[in-house]
Amino acid sequence: MAIAAQEIPEGAKLKPLPRVRLELVDVFGRMAQALSFPRSVGEIYGLLYLAPKPMSAPEISEALSISKGSVSTGTRQLLTLGFIRKVWLQEERKDYFEAVLELGNMVRTAYDQIFKVRAQNAERRLTDVTDTLADEKAELSPGEYALIKERLARLTKLQKRAKQFMPLLERLIK
Amino acid sequence: MAIAAQEIPEGAKLKPLPRVRLELVDVFGRMAQALSFPRSVGEIYGLLYLAPKPMSAPEISEALSISKGSVSTGTRQLLTLGFIRKVWLQEERKDYFEAVLELGNMVRTAYDQIFKVRAQNAERRLTDVTDTLADEKAELSPGEYALIKERLARLTKLQKRAKQFMPLLERLIK
DNA sequence: CAGTTTGTTCAATTTAAATTGAACAAACTT
DNA sequence: AAGTTTGTTCAATTTAAATTGAACAAACTG
């Protein structure tokens, strides 16, 4: 059945969400913000997490009162992170989305994509700073040079320790 | 103009920072942003980290070209987190600040103040949602009720696992 | 074919957060 | 005493990020 017009008229308002679902939308919205994701991204996940069946982009847009532009970018981010997946419903042309419930996966992907990347950036930038120090040696007093060198060495050491620590963390979450 | 001091004329421009220091200011500024702290907070820490001696608020303000309001709020945050400390220099009236170099401490405090608090909030909010579900049971179809209940149970389970996991994490960073 | 619907992209707008700067109090100096 | 300097607070402003909405392309329908 190709979405029979009698059953689900296209323009009709969907029935309002139960309070539990609204509340979880809010919880995930705030959580997203705390993790410096756009609130709307968290809300979309929160909506899908308690959805009895996959939801289309227009449905999400209406349920959360957010624009389809935001739904499009939000779902893209969530797909990239592996927090939701696309499901191909019957003969439908629309994309349907459902939440990935195995939150363990999520943590893993998020870790790889966010934490690991940031750690690598930090490492690279620290190397750059150390290079600058070498370049600038002549212009610095011996005392200041020594002090900066020692402190950068501390940072590098810490960075190395963090790096060693990562595989352990990986084992714990994988 | 009463500006006395032969040695350190009050209004004088401090000599410009060496490039290494500017670069580290930038590195910590960006890092702060990534961790959703104000950039200026990271910059202050980056400045102090390579400072040969403690710096006063006005010095920080001038070196980073940020207002004294920002220096005041920024140093307060860093003090609270244990990232910097006040030092009482000679007879001076001004506050002087220096970076806490033992970054291990920092990680610990940050963990306690940020991660732990957030975990507790998340726990409380999840309980609230579960309560709402109970309240709303009558208004939901049995199928939907069961589904939501099961999914909230999943979340609670995850939350419990995360909680158990925390002491382990604590041992690792402490 | 023209007309819908879906979904993406991006410029314009809105919103939230950081930053400034002015007002003020406190601790000094002359 | 009056005048400096330091540091805090908070309302006003600036800045950065999220969101919208319009333009567009793609995939369909009658």
Short mmCIF file of C-alpha atoms (C1' of nucleotides) in Angstrom, two decimals:
data_model
loop_
_atom_site.label_atom_id
_atom_site.label_comp_id
_atom_site.label_asym_id
_atom_site.label_seq_id
_atom_site.Cartn_x
_atom_site.Cartn_y
_atom_site.Cartn_z
CA MET A 1 0.00 0.00 0.00
CA ALA A 2 1.51 3.19 -1.21
CA ILE A 3 0.34 5.38 1.66
CA ALA A 4 -3.31 5.30 0.87
CA ALA A 5 -4.81 8.75 0.90
CA GLN A 6 -7.73 7.64 3.02
CA GLU A 7 -5.57 6.31 5.79
CA ILE A 8 -2.94 8.97 6.22
CA PRO A 9 -3.84 12.18 4.46
CA GLU A 10 -0.59 13.86 3.50
CA GLY A 11 -1.10 17.27 5.00
CA ALA A 12 -2.80 16.08 8.19
CA LYS A 13 -1.40 16.94 11.59
CA LEU A 14 0.08 13.95 13.29
CA LYS A 15 -1.24 13.28 16.71
CA PRO A 16 0.73 15.09 19.37
CA LEU A 17 3.53 13.22 21.07
CA PRO A 18 2.97 11.77 24.53
CA ARG A 19 4.63 13.69 27.31
CA VAL A 20 7.27 11.03 27.92
CA ARG A 21 8.49 11.46 24.42
CA LEU A 22 8.58 15.23 24.65
CA GLU A 23 10.54 14.96 27.85
CA LEU A 24 13.11 12.63 26.36
CA VAL A 25 13.43 14.98 23.40
CA ASP A 26 14.29 17.67 25.89
CA VAL A 27 16.73 15.49 27.81
CA PHE A 28 18.66 14.60 24.69
CA GLY A 29 18.48 18.16 23.46
CA ARG A 30 20.19 19.40 26.59
CA MET A 31 22.65 16.58 26.60
CA ALA A 32 23.63 17.45 23.05
CA GLN A 33 24.23 21.02 24.06
CA ALA A 34 26.40 19.92 26.97
CA LEU A 35 28.49 17.94 24.49
CA SER A 36 28.57 20.94 22.16
CA PHE A 37 26.33 19.54 19.53
CA PRO A 38 23.43 21.55 18.22
CA ARG A 39 20.41 21.07 20.43
CA SER A 40 18.31 20.08 17.45
CA VAL A 41 20.57 17.14 16.76
CA GLY A 42 19.96 15.78 20.23
CA GLU A 43 16.26 16.39 19.89
CA ILE A 44 16.06 14.41 16.70
CA TYR A 45 17.80 11.50 18.34
CA GLY A 46 15.55 11.77 21.40
CA LEU A 47 12.50 11.74 19.16
CA LEU A 48 13.62 8.68 17.25
CA TYR A 49 14.71 6.85 20.36
CA LEU A 50 11.14 6.38 21.55
CA ALA A 51 9.52 6.16 18.15
CA PRO A 52 7.43 3.01 17.63
CA LYS A 53 8.37 3.01 13.96
CA PRO A 54 10.85 4.79 11.70
CA MET A 55 10.05 8.41 10.96
CA SER A 56 10.42 10.42 7.77
CA ALA A 57 12.14 13.78 7.60
CA PRO A 58 8.87 15.68 7.19
CA GLU A 59 7.44 13.90 10.22
CA ILE A 60 10.46 14.81 12.31
CA SER A 61 10.26 18.36 11.11
CA GLU A 62 6.64 18.64 12.17
CA ALA A 63 6.95 16.80 15.47
CA LEU A 64 9.81 19.00 16.64
CA SER A 65 8.78 22.18 14.85
CA ILE A 66 12.11 22.57 13.20
CA SER A 67 12.78 23.43 9.58
CA LYS A 68 13.49 20.79 7.03
CA GLY A 69 16.89 22.35 6.54
CA SER A 70 17.74 21.57 10.13
CA VAL A 71 16.33 18.08 9.84
CA SER A 72 18.47 17.48 6.80
CA THR A 73 21.71 18.65 8.40
CA GLY A 74 20.84 17.09 11.74
CA THR A 75 20.10 13.67 10.34
CA ARG A 76 23.27 13.86 8.29
CA GLN A 77 25.32 14.45 11.43
CA LEU A 78 23.59 11.66 13.29
CA LEU A 79 24.09 9.27 10.39
CA THR A 80 27.77 10.16 10.23
CA LEU A 81 28.14 9.49 13.92
CA GLY A 82 26.24 6.23 13.58
CA PHE A 83 23.56 7.31 16.04
CA ILE A 84 20.73 6.72 13.61
CA ARG A 85 20.29 4.73 10.45
CA LYS A 86 18.22 4.97 7.32
CA VAL A 87 15.61 2.33 6.72
CA TRP A 88 13.99 1.71 3.39
CA LEU A 89 10.34 1.28 3.99
CA GLN A 90 8.28 -0.64 1.45
CA GLU A 91 7.97 1.22 -1.81
CA GLU A 92 8.43 4.61 -0.27
CA ARG A 93 10.44 7.33 -1.88
CA LYS A 94 11.03 9.15 1.39
CA ASP A 95 13.92 8.36 3.66
CA TYR A 96 12.94 6.92 7.00
CA PHE A 97 15.13 7.09 10.05
CA GLU A 98 15.40 5.06 13.20
CA ALA A 99 17.61 5.37 16.24
CA VAL A 100 20.47 2.97 16.71
CA LEU A 101 19.64 1.56 20.12
CA GLU A 102 22.99 -0.03 20.79
CA LEU A 103 24.42 2.96 22.50
CA GLY A 104 27.71 1.16 22.92
CA ASN A 105 28.28 1.63 19.20
CA MET A 106 27.54 5.27 19.53
CA VAL A 107 30.09 5.82 22.22
CA ARG A 108 32.64 4.01 20.13
CA THR A 109 32.03 6.03 16.99
CA ALA A 110 31.85 9.26 18.87
CA TYR A 111 35.12 8.42 20.50
CA ASP A 112 36.81 7.68 17.19
CA GLN A 113 35.45 10.69 15.43
CA ILE A 114 35.71 13.31 18.08
CA PHE A 115 38.15 12.44 20.80
CA LYS A 116 40.71 10.72 18.64
CA VAL A 117 40.71 13.46 16.02
CA ARG A 118 41.11 16.13 18.64
CA ALA A 119 43.97 14.29 20.26
CA GLN A 120 45.73 14.12 16.91
CA ASN A 121 45.22 17.81 16.26
CA ALA A 122 46.56 18.68 19.67
CA GLU A 123 49.63 16.57 18.99
CA ARG A 124 50.32 18.25 15.68
CA ARG A 125 49.91 21.73 17.07
CA LEU A 126 52.20 21.01 19.95
CA THR A 127 54.87 19.90 17.52
CA ASP A 128 54.45 23.16 15.64
CA VAL A 129 54.98 25.17 18.79
CA THR A 130 58.11 23.21 19.58
CA ASP A 131 59.40 23.95 16.08
CA THR A 132 58.74 27.63 16.59
CA LEU A 133 60.78 27.55 19.75
CA ALA A 134 63.72 26.10 17.84
CA ASP A 135 63.40 28.79 15.16
CA GLU A 136 63.29 31.49 17.74
CA LYS A 137 66.09 30.30 19.95
CA ALA A 138 68.48 33.09 18.95
CA GLU A 139 66.02 35.81 19.88
CA LEU A 140 65.39 34.50 23.37
CA SER A 141 67.50 34.90 26.47
CA PRO A 142 69.10 31.60 27.49
CA GLY A 143 67.02 31.59 30.67
CA GLU A 144 63.73 32.09 28.93
CA TYR A 145 64.63 29.58 26.24
CA ALA A 146 65.41 26.96 28.86
CA LEU A 147 62.21 27.63 30.75
CA ILE A 148 59.99 27.42 27.71
CA LYS A 149 61.77 24.33 26.51
CA GLU A 150 61.24 22.60 29.82
CA ARG A 151 57.56 23.47 29.93
CA LEU A 152 56.91 22.40 26.38
CA ALA A 153 58.68 19.16 27.21
CA ARG A 154 56.21 18.69 30.06
CA LEU A 155 53.31 19.18 27.71
CA THR A 156 54.77 16.76 25.22
CA LYS A 157 55.24 14.20 27.95
CA LEU A 158 51.66 14.60 29.05
CA GLN A 159 50.50 14.31 25.49
CA LYS A 160 52.48 11.08 25.10
CA ARG A 161 50.97 9.69 28.26
CA ALA A 162 47.51 10.54 27.03
CA LYS A 163 48.33 8.76 23.80
CA GLN A 164 49.41 5.61 25.60
CA PHE A 165 46.31 5.84 27.65
CA MET A 166 44.06 5.84 24.63
CA PRO A 167 44.37 2.15 23.69
CA LEU A 168 43.40 1.30 27.25
CA LEU A 169 40.38 3.51 27.04
CA GLU A 170 39.59 1.90 23.72
CA ARG A 171 39.64 -1.54 25.29
CA LEU A 172 37.29 -0.38 27.97
CA ILE A 173 34.67 0.99 25.64
CA LYS A 174 35.00 -1.59 22.89
CA MET B 1 50.70 61.88 36.18
CA ALA B 2 52.03 60.36 39.35
CA ILE B 3 53.52 57.42 37.56
CA ALA B 4 56.61 57.15 39.67
CA ALA B 5 58.79 54.10 39.40
CA GLN B 6 62.08 54.41 37.67
CA GLU B 7 62.22 50.71 37.22
CA ILE B 8 58.83 49.75 35.88
CA PRO B 9 56.94 52.75 34.56
CA GLU B 10 53.30 51.86 35.06
CA GLY B 11 51.91 52.81 31.69
CA ALA B 12 54.76 51.40 29.64
CA LYS B 13 54.11 48.79 26.99
CA LEU B 14 55.48 45.46 28.01
CA LYS B 15 57.79 43.99 25.48
CA PRO B 16 55.92 41.90 22.97
CA LEU B 17 55.63 38.20 23.62
CA PRO B 18 57.93 35.84 21.75
CA ARG B 19 56.22 33.94 18.97
CA VAL B 20 56.33 30.62 20.86
CA ARG B 21 54.26 32.13 23.60
CA LEU B 22 51.75 33.61 21.19
CA GLU B 23 51.42 30.27 19.51
CA LEU B 24 50.81 28.44 22.74
CA VAL B 25 48.22 31.05 23.66
CA ASP B 26 46.49 30.19 20.43
CA VAL B 27 46.76 26.43 20.97
CA PHE B 28 45.17 26.64 24.39
CA GLY B 29 42.60 29.11 23.14
CA ARG B 30 41.43 26.64 20.53
CA MET B 31 41.60 23.74 22.91
CA ALA B 32 39.38 25.61 25.32
CA GLN B 33 36.85 26.21 22.59
CA ALA B 34 36.86 22.54 21.67
CA LEU B 35 36.06 21.76 25.30
CA SER B 36 33.39 24.47 25.27
CA PHE B 37 35.17 26.90 27.48
CA PRO B 38 35.50 30.51 26.46
CA ARG B 39 38.49 30.96 24.24
CA SER B 40 39.83 33.72 26.47
CA VAL B 41 40.03 31.30 29.39
CA GLY B 42 42.28 29.02 27.40
CA GLU B 43 44.36 31.94 26.25
CA ILE B 44 44.97 33.11 29.78
CA TYR B 45 46.13 29.66 30.76
CA GLY B 46 48.35 29.44 27.67
CA LEU B 47 49.90 32.79 28.52
CA LEU B 48 50.64 31.83 32.10
CA TYR B 49 51.92 28.41 31.15
CA LEU B 50 55.03 29.83 29.51
CA ALA B 51 55.41 32.87 31.74
CA PRO B 52 58.84 33.15 33.41
CA LYS B 53 57.17 34.73 36.44
CA PRO B 54 53.67 35.26 37.77
CA MET B 55 51.63 37.86 35.94
CA SER B 56 49.18 40.44 37.25
CA ALA B 57 45.70 40.90 35.87
CA PRO B 58 46.60 44.16 34.11
CA GLU B 59 49.58 42.48 32.49
CA ILE B 60 47.43 39.63 31.26
CA SER B 61 44.88 42.09 29.97
CA GLU B 62 47.48 43.96 27.98
CA ALA B 63 49.37 40.93 26.69
CA LEU B 64 46.22 39.32 25.31
CA SER B 65 44.35 42.51 24.47
CA ILE B 66 41.32 41.49 26.43
CA SER B 67 39.33 43.61 28.83
CA LYS B 68 39.91 43.51 32.54
CA GLY B 69 36.38 42.25 32.95
CA SER B 70 37.26 39.18 30.95
CA VAL B 71 40.50 38.72 32.83
CA SER B 72 38.59 38.87 36.08
CA THR B 73 36.00 36.30 35.09
CA GLY B 74 38.54 34.16 33.25
CA THR B 75 40.97 33.94 36.14
CA ARG B 76 38.09 33.17 38.47
CA GLN B 77 37.09 30.19 36.34
CA LEU B 78 40.66 28.95 36.11
CA LEU B 79 41.13 29.30 39.86
CA THR B 80 37.94 27.37 40.48
CA LEU B 81 39.11 24.60 38.21
CA GLY B 82 42.51 24.58 39.88
CA PHE B 83 44.30 25.38 36.62
CA ILE B 84 46.02 28.45 38.00
CA ARG B 85 46.83 29.77 41.45
CA LYS B 86 47.28 33.13 43.04
CA VAL B 87 50.71 34.02 44.32
CA TRP B 88 51.39 36.84 46.72
CA LEU B 89 54.37 38.67 45.45
CA GLN B 90 56.47 40.76 47.82
CA GLU B 91 54.59 43.77 49.12
CA GLU B 92 52.39 44.04 46.08
CA ARG B 93 48.74 44.87 46.30
CA LYS B 94 47.96 43.32 42.95
CA ASP B 95 47.05 39.69 42.56
CA TYR B 96 49.56 37.67 40.64
CA PHE B 97 48.74 34.45 38.87
CA GLU B 98 50.74 31.47 37.79
CA ALA B 99 49.80 28.31 35.95
CA VAL B 100 49.53 25.07 37.84
CA LEU B 101 51.94 22.93 35.87
CA GLU B 102 50.86 19.59 37.23
CA LEU B 103 48.29 18.97 34.58
CA GLY B 104 47.30 15.71 36.24
CA ASN B 105 45.59 17.77 38.92
CA MET B 106 43.76 19.71 36.30
CA VAL B 107 42.36 16.65 34.66
CA ARG B 108 41.18 15.40 38.02
CA THR B 109 39.43 18.59 38.99
CA ALA B 110 37.92 19.02 35.61
CA TYR B 111 36.64 15.48 35.79
CA ASP B 112 35.05 16.03 39.19
CA GLN B 113 33.52 19.34 38.34
CA ILE B 114 32.31 18.71 34.86
CA PHE B 115 31.94 15.08 34.01
CA LYS B 116 30.71 13.88 37.37
CA VAL B 117 28.16 16.65 37.72
CA ARG B 118 26.85 16.03 34.26
CA ALA B 119 26.52 12.33 34.90
CA GLN B 120 24.48 13.06 38.00
CA ASN B 121 22.22 15.45 36.13
CA ALA B 122 21.67 12.91 33.42
CA GLU B 123 20.73 10.32 36.01
CA ARG B 124 18.19 12.58 37.68
CA ARG B 125 16.59 13.59 34.42
CA LEU B 126 16.28 10.02 33.30
CA THR B 127 14.46 9.19 36.51
CA ASP B 128 12.08 12.06 35.86
CA VAL B 129 11.28 10.73 32.42
CA THR B 130 10.60 7.30 33.84
CA ASP B 131 8.22 8.84 36.36
CA THR B 132 6.40 10.62 33.61
CA LEU B 133 5.92 7.35 31.80
CA ALA B 134 4.28 5.87 34.90
CA ASP B 135 1.98 8.89 35.20
CA GLU B 136 1.02 8.64 31.60
CA LYS B 137 0.47 4.91 31.41
CA ALA B 138 -3.32 5.18 31.12
CA GLU B 139 -3.14 7.47 28.11
CA LEU B 140 -0.85 5.23 26.11
CA SER B 141 -1.70 2.16 24.09
CA PRO B 142 -0.34 -0.98 25.75
CA GLY B 143 1.99 -1.50 22.81
CA GLU B 144 3.45 1.96 22.94
CA TYR B 145 3.74 1.82 26.70
CA ALA B 146 5.65 -1.44 26.55
CA LEU B 147 7.97 -0.13 23.86
CA ILE B 148 8.78 3.07 25.67
CA LYS B 149 9.25 1.22 28.91
CA GLU B 150 11.70 -1.16 27.35
CA ARG B 151 13.71 1.61 25.74
CA LEU B 152 13.87 3.68 28.88
CA ALA B 153 15.02 0.56 30.70
CA ARG B 154 17.84 0.28 28.18
CA LEU B 155 18.87 3.84 28.87
CA THR B 156 18.77 3.26 32.59
CA LYS B 157 20.90 0.19 32.20
CA LEU B 158 23.44 2.10 30.18
CA GLN B 159 23.43 4.85 32.72
CA LYS B 160 24.09 2.33 35.48
CA ARG B 161 26.93 0.82 33.55
CA ALA B 162 28.43 4.25 33.01
CA LYS B 163 28.17 4.85 36.71
CA GLN B 164 30.00 1.65 37.56
CA PHE B 165 32.56 2.58 35.01
CA MET B 166 33.28 5.89 36.68
CA PRO B 167 35.27 4.63 39.65
CA LEU B 168 37.48 2.74 37.23
CA LEU B 169 38.03 5.88 35.22
CA GLU B 170 38.74 7.69 38.45
CA ARG B 171 41.43 5.21 39.36
CA LEU B 172 43.03 5.67 35.99
CA ILE B 173 43.29 9.41 36.18
CA LYS B 174 44.03 9.70 39.85
"C1'" DC C 1 4.31 17.28 -20.19
"C1'" DA C 2 3.36 20.26 -15.80
"C1'" DG C 3 2.78 19.62 -11.03
"C1'" DT C 4 4.19 17.35 -6.35
"C1'" DT C 5 7.06 15.92 -2.94
"C1'" DT C 6 11.52 15.15 -0.92
"C1'" DG C 7 15.87 16.52 0.37
"C1'" DT C 8 20.20 19.50 -0.04
"C1'" DT C 9 22.64 23.77 0.11
"C1'" DC C 10 23.53 28.26 1.34
"C1'" DA C 11 22.58 33.23 2.32
"C1'" DA C 12 19.95 35.69 5.68
"C1'" DT C 13 18.26 35.75 10.21
"C1'" DT C 14 17.86 34.54 14.90
"C1'" DT C 15 19.67 33.01 19.22
"C1'" DA C 16 22.95 32.20 22.66
"C1'" DA C 17 27.32 33.12 24.59
"C1'" DA C 18 31.45 35.78 25.21
"C1'" DT C 19 33.32 40.13 25.64
"C1'" DT C 20 33.50 44.79 26.62
"C1'" DG C 21 33.24 48.92 29.21
"C1'" DA C 22 31.26 51.70 32.71
"C1'" DA C 23 29.93 51.98 37.49
"C1'" DC C 24 31.30 50.81 41.77
"C1'" DA C 25 33.87 49.32 46.11
"C1'" DA C 26 38.10 48.38 48.40
"C1'" DA C 27 42.78 49.16 49.40
"C1'" DC C 28 46.13 51.89 49.07
"C1'" DT C 29 49.23 56.78 48.24
"C1'" DT C 30 50.31 61.58 48.70
"C1'" DA D 1 41.17 64.61 52.60
"C1'" DA D 2 41.30 63.73 47.22
"C1'" DG D 3 43.31 60.93 43.83
"C1'" DT D 4 45.21 56.19 42.06
"C1'" DT D 5 45.03 51.61 41.14
"C1'" DT D 6 43.00 47.12 41.31
"C1'" DG D 7 39.39 44.08 40.81
"C1'" DT D 8 34.25 42.77 40.53
"C1'" DT D 9 29.76 42.98 38.58
"C1'" DC D 10 26.46 43.60 35.24
"C1'" DA D 11 24.00 45.83 31.27
"C1'" DA D 12 25.09 46.68 26.54
"C1'" DT D 13 27.43 45.14 22.60
"C1'" DT D 14 29.82 42.07 19.71
"C1'" DT D 15 30.76 37.58 17.86
"C1'" DA D 16 29.97 32.97 16.72
"C1'" DA D 17 26.89 29.33 15.92
"C1'" DA D 18 22.40 27.36 14.95
"C1'" DT D 19 18.38 27.79 12.52
"C1'" DT D 20 15.44 29.18 8.99
"C1'" DG D 21 13.62 29.63 4.52
"C1'" DA D 22 14.14 30.15 -0.32
"C1'" DA D 23 16.24 28.34 -4.43
"C1'" DC D 24 17.33 24.36 -6.57
"C1'" DA D 25 17.81 19.40 -8.24
"C1'" DA D 26 16.11 14.77 -8.28
"C1'" DA D 27 12.58 11.43 -8.27
"C1'" DC D 28 8.34 10.62 -8.71
"C1'" DT D 29 2.68 11.16 -10.34
"C1'" DG D 30 -1.20 12.05 -13.15
#
